[in-house]
Short mmCIF file of C-alpha atoms in Angstrom, two decimals:
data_model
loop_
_atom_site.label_atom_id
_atom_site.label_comp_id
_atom_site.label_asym_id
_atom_site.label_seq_id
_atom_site.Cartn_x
_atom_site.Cartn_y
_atom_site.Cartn_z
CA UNK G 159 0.00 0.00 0.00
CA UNK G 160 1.37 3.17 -0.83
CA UNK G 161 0.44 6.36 1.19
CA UNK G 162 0.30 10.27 0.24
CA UNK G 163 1.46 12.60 2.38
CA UNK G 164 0.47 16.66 2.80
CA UNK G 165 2.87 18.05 5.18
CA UNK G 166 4.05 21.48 6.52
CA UNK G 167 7.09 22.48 8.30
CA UNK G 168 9.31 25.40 10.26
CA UNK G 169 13.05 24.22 8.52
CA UNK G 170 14.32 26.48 11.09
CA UNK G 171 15.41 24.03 13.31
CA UNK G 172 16.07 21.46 11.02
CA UNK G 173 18.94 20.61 8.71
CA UNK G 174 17.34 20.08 5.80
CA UNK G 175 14.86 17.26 4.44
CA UNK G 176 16.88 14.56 4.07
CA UNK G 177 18.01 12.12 7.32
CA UNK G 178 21.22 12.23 8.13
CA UNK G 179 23.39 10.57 11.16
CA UNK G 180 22.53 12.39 14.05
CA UNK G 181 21.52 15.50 12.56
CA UNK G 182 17.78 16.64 13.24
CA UNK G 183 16.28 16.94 9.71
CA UNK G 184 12.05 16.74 8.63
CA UNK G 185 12.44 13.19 7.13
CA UNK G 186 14.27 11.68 10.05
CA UNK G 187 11.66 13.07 12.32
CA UNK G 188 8.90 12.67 10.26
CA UNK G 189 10.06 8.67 9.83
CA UNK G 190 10.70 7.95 13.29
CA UNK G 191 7.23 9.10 14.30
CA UNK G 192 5.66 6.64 11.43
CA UNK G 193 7.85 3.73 12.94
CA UNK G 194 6.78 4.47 16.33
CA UNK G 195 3.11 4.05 15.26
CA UNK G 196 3.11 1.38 12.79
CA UNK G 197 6.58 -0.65 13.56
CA UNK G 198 9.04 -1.72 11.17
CA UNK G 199 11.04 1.08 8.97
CA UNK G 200 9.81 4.00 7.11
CA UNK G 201 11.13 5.17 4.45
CA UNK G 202 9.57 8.50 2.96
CA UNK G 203 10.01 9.92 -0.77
CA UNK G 204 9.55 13.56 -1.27
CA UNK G 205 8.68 16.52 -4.03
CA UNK G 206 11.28 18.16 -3.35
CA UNK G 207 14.21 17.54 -0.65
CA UNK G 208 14.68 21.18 0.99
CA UNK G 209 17.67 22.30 1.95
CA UNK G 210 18.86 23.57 5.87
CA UNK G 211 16.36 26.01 7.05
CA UNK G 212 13.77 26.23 3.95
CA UNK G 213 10.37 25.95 5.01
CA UNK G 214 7.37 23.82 3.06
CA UNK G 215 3.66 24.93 3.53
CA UNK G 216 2.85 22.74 1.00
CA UNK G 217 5.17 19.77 0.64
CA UNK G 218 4.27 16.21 -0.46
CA UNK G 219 5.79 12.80 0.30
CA UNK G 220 4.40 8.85 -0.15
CA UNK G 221 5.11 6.09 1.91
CA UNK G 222 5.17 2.56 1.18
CA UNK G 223 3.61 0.09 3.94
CA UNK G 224 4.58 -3.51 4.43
CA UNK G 225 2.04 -6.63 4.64
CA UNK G 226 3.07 -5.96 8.67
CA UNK G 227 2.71 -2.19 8.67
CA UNK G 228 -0.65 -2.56 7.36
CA UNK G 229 -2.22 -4.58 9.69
CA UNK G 230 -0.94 -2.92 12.91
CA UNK G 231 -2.18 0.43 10.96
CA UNK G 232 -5.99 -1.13 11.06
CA UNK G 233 -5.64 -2.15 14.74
CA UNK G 234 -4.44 0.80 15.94
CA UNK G 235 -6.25 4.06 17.46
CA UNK G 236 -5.65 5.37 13.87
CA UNK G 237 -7.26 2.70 11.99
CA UNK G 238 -7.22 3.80 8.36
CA UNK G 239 -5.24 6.01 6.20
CA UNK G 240 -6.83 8.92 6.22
CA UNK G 241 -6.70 8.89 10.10
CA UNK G 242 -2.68 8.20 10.20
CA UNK G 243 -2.53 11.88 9.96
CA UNK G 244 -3.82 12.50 13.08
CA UNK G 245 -2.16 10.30 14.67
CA UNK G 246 1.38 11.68 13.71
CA UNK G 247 0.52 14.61 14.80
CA UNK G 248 -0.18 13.82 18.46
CA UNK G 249 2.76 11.55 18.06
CA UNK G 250 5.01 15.06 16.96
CA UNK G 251 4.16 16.59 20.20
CA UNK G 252 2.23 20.21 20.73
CA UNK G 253 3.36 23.00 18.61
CA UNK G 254 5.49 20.78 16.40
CA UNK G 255 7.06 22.03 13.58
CA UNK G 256 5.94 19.68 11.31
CA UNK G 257 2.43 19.04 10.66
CA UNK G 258 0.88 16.39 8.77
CA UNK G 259 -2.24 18.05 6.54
CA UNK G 260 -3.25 14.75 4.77
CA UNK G 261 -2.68 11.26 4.96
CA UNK G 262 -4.54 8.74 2.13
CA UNK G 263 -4.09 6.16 -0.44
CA UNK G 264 -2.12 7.10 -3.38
CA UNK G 265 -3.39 6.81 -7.01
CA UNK G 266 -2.12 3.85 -8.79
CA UNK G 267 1.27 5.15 -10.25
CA UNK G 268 1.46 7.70 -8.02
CA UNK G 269 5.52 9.02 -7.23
CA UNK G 270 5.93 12.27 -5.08
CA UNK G 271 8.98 12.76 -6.92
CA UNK G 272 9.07 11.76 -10.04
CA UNK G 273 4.91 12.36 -10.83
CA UNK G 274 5.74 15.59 -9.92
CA UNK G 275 5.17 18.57 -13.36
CA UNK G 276 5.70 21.58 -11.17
CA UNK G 277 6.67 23.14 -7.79
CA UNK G 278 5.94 26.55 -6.35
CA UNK G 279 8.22 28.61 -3.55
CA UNK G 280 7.56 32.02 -2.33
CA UNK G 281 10.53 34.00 -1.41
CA UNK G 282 10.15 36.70 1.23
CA UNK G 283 12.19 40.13 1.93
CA UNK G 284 11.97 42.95 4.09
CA UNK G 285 13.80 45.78 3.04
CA UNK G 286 13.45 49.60 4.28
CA UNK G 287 10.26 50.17 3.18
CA UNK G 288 8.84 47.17 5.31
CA UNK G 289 11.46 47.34 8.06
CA UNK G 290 12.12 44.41 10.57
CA UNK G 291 9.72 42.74 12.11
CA UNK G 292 11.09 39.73 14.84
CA UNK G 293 7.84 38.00 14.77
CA UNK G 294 9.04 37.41 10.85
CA UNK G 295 12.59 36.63 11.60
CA UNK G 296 12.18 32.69 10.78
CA UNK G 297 10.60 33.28 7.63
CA UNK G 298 12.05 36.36 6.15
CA UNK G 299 15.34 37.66 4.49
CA UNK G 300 16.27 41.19 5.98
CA UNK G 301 17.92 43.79 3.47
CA UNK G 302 18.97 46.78 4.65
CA UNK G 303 18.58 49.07 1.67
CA UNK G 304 14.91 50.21 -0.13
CA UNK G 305 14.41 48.01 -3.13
CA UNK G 306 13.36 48.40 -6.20
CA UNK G 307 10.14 46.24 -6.73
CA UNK G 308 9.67 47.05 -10.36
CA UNK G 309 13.12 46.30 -11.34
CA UNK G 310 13.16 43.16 -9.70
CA UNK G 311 10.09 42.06 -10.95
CA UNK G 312 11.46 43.13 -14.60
CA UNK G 313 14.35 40.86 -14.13
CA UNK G 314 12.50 38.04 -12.56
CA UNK G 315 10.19 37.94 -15.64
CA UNK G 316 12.93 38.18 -18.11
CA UNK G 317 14.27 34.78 -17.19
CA UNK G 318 11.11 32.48 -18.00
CA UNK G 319 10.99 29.80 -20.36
CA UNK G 320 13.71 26.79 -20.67
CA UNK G 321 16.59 27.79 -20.44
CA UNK G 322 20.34 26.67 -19.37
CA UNK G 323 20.18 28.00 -15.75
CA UNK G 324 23.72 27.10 -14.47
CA UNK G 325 24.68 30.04 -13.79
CA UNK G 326 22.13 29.99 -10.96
CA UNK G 327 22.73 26.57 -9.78
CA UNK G 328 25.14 25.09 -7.38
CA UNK G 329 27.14 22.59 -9.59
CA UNK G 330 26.82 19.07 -9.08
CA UNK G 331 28.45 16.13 -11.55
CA UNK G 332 26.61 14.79 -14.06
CA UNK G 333 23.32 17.05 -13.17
CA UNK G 334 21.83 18.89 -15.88
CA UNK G 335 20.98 22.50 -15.48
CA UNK G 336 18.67 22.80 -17.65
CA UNK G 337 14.68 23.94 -16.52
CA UNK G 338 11.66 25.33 -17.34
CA UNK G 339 11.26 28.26 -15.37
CA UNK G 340 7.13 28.90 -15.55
CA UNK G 341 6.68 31.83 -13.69
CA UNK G 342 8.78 34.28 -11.74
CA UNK G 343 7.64 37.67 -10.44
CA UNK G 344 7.64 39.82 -7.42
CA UNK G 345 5.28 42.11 -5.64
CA UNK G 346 4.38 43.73 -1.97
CA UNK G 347 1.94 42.46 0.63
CA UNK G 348 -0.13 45.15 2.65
CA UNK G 349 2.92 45.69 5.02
CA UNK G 350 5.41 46.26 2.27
CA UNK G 351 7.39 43.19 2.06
CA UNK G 352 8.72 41.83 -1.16
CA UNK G 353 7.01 38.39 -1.83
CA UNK G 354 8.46 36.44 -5.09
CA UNK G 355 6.57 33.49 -6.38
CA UNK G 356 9.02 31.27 -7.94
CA UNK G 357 7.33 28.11 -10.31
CA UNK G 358 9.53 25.94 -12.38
CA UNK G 359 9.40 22.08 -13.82
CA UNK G 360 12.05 21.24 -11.42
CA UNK G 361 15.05 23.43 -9.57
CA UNK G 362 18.51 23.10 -8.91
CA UNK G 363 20.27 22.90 -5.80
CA UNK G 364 20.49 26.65 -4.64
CA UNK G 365 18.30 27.90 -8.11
CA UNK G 366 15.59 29.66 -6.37
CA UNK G 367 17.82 31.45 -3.90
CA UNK G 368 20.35 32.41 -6.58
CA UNK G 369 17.44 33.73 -8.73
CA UNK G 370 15.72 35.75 -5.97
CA UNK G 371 19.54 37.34 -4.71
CA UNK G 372 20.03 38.38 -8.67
CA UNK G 373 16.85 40.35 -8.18
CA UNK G 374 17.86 41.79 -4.50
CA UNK G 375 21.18 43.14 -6.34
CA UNK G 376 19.15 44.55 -9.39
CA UNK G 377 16.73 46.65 -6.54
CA UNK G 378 19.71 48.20 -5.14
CA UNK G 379 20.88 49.09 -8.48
CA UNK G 380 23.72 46.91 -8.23
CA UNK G 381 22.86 45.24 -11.85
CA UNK G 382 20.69 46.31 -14.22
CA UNK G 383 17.61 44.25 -15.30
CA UNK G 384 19.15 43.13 -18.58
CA UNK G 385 22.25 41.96 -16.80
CA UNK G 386 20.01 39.01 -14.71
CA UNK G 387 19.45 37.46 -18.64
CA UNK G 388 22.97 38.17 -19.50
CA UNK G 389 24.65 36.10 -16.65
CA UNK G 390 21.87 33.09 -17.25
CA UNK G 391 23.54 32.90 -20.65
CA UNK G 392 26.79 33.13 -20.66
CA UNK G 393 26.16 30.17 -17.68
CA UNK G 394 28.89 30.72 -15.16
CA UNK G 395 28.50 32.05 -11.94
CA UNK G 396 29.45 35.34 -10.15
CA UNK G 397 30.24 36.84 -6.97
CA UNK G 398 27.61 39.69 -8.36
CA UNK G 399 24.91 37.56 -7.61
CA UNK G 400 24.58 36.46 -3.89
CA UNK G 401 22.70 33.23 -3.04
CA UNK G 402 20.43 34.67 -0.26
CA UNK G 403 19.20 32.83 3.01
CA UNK G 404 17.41 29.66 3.36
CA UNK G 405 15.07 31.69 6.02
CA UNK G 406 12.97 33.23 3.32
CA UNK G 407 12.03 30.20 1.13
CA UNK G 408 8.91 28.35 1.30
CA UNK G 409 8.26 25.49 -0.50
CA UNK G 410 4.34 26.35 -1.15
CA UNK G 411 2.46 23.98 -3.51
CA UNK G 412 3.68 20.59 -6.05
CA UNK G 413 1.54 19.81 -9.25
CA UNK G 414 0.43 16.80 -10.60
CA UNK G 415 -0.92 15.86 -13.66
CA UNK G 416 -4.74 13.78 -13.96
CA UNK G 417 -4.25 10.98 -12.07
CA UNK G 418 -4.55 8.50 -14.96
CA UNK G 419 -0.95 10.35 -15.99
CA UNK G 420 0.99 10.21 -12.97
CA UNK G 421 2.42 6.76 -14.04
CA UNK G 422 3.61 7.67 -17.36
CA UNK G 423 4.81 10.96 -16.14
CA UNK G 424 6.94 9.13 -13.53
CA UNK G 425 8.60 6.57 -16.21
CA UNK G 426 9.00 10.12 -17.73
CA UNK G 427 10.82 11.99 -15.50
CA UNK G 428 12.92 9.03 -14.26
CA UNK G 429 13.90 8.30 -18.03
CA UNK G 430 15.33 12.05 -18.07
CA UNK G 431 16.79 11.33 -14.67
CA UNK G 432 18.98 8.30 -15.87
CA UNK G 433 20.01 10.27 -18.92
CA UNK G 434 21.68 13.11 -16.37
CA UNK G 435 23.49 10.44 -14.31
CA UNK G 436 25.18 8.87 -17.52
#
């Protein structure tokens, strides 16, 4: 049986999704509380592994359950998959910071990761105009200069479409860096902070972060709009563009396609996948 999972977390005090040895991260957490309930091991596959201190509002993850995990599922207080949920949560303690939205059967051929067409992060930044606010520290960049919305959002939108975005990406052997950037833009909320909304096909490690600090540096008029395009092309990185903190990204929302797609978008993606590890 294979579960869907709906899940929200504070990455402050984690180090990123992905367990490590005896480092606190959301999937070790996450996968100890499963064991606790239902036995055996867990092992969790995600949308998209975050990295130290990103947040997700709207993250997703499937489980597989054993023959054994099943049955101790239907005789415990939970009872069915849809009330497993629950269950973690109380498990996680009050005022966790993770929280489980949604526990249920998968569709047939359904893969968190690879079923995956899209994910969505929102990048937040209080500059001058919106000033600091502590009650925002864990979810906010600070920048201590008045920004340019306009600009940025100029730049932001010059870079969609698929492109070659290595110049944005932290390198990694035999990983392409090539994406479909969907939609980039930026705008401000009632109290004046800058809010980008960041949608792409898939990211690499460090993208959105690089994107959003090329956009900080064209606000404070330290490049110009066309210059964000410019460095995307000629693909190699710079010390002009700063890769900005983990505290202001969200991970908000992950598409999928109609549910009679999500296996042949899987055998897709993983296709592509073994192609960028040749």
């Amino acid at each position: 049986m294979r579960l869907r999972l709906d899940l929200a977390y504070d990455g402050t005090g984690f180090r990123g999704w992905a367990r490590q040895p005896e480092l606190r991260t959301v999937q070790g957490t996450l996968e100890a509380a499963i064991s606790r309930i239902l036995g055996g091991e867990a092992q969790l596959v995600v949308a998209g592994r975050t990295d130290a201190g990103v947040h997700a509002s709207g993250q997703v993850a499937h489980l597989d359950l054993t023959e054994a995990q099943q049955r101790r599922l239907a005789a415990s207080r939970a009872g069915t998959p849809e009330a497993l949920a629950a269950r973690l949560n109380g498990v996680l303690g009050q005022y966790p910071d993770i929280a489980v939205h949604r526990t249920a059967v998968a569709a047939p051929g359904f893969d968190a990761r690879f079923s995956a067409v899209w994910r969505r992060y929102e990048y937040r930044i209080a500059d001058r105009v919106a000033g600091y606010d502590p009650l925002e520290r864990h979810r906010t960049t600070t920048v201590n200069a008045r920004l340019d919305e306009q600009a940025m959002d100029a730049a932001a939108r010059s870079l969609i479409g698929l492109h070659d975005f290595a110049a944005y990406c932290k390198w990694r052997e035999g990983a392409t860096t090539i994406r479909t950037l969907l939609d980039f833009g930026w705008r401000r909320d009632d109290r004046g902070i800058l809010i980008a909304q960041v949608k792409a096909d898939a990211f690499c490690h460090s993208m959105v972060r690089a994107l959003v600090g090329a956009c900080a540096a064209v606000g404070e008029g330290k490049l110009d709009v066309e210059d964000v395009a410019d460095i995307r092309d000629e693909g190699v990185r710079t010390p002009d563009v700063k890769v900005l903190a983990a505290r202001g990204l969200t991970l908000t929302e992950v598409g999928y396609p109609a549910d009679e797609l999500l296996e042949s978008r899987a055998e897709q993606t993983r296709a592509v996948r073994r192609l960028d590890e040749d």
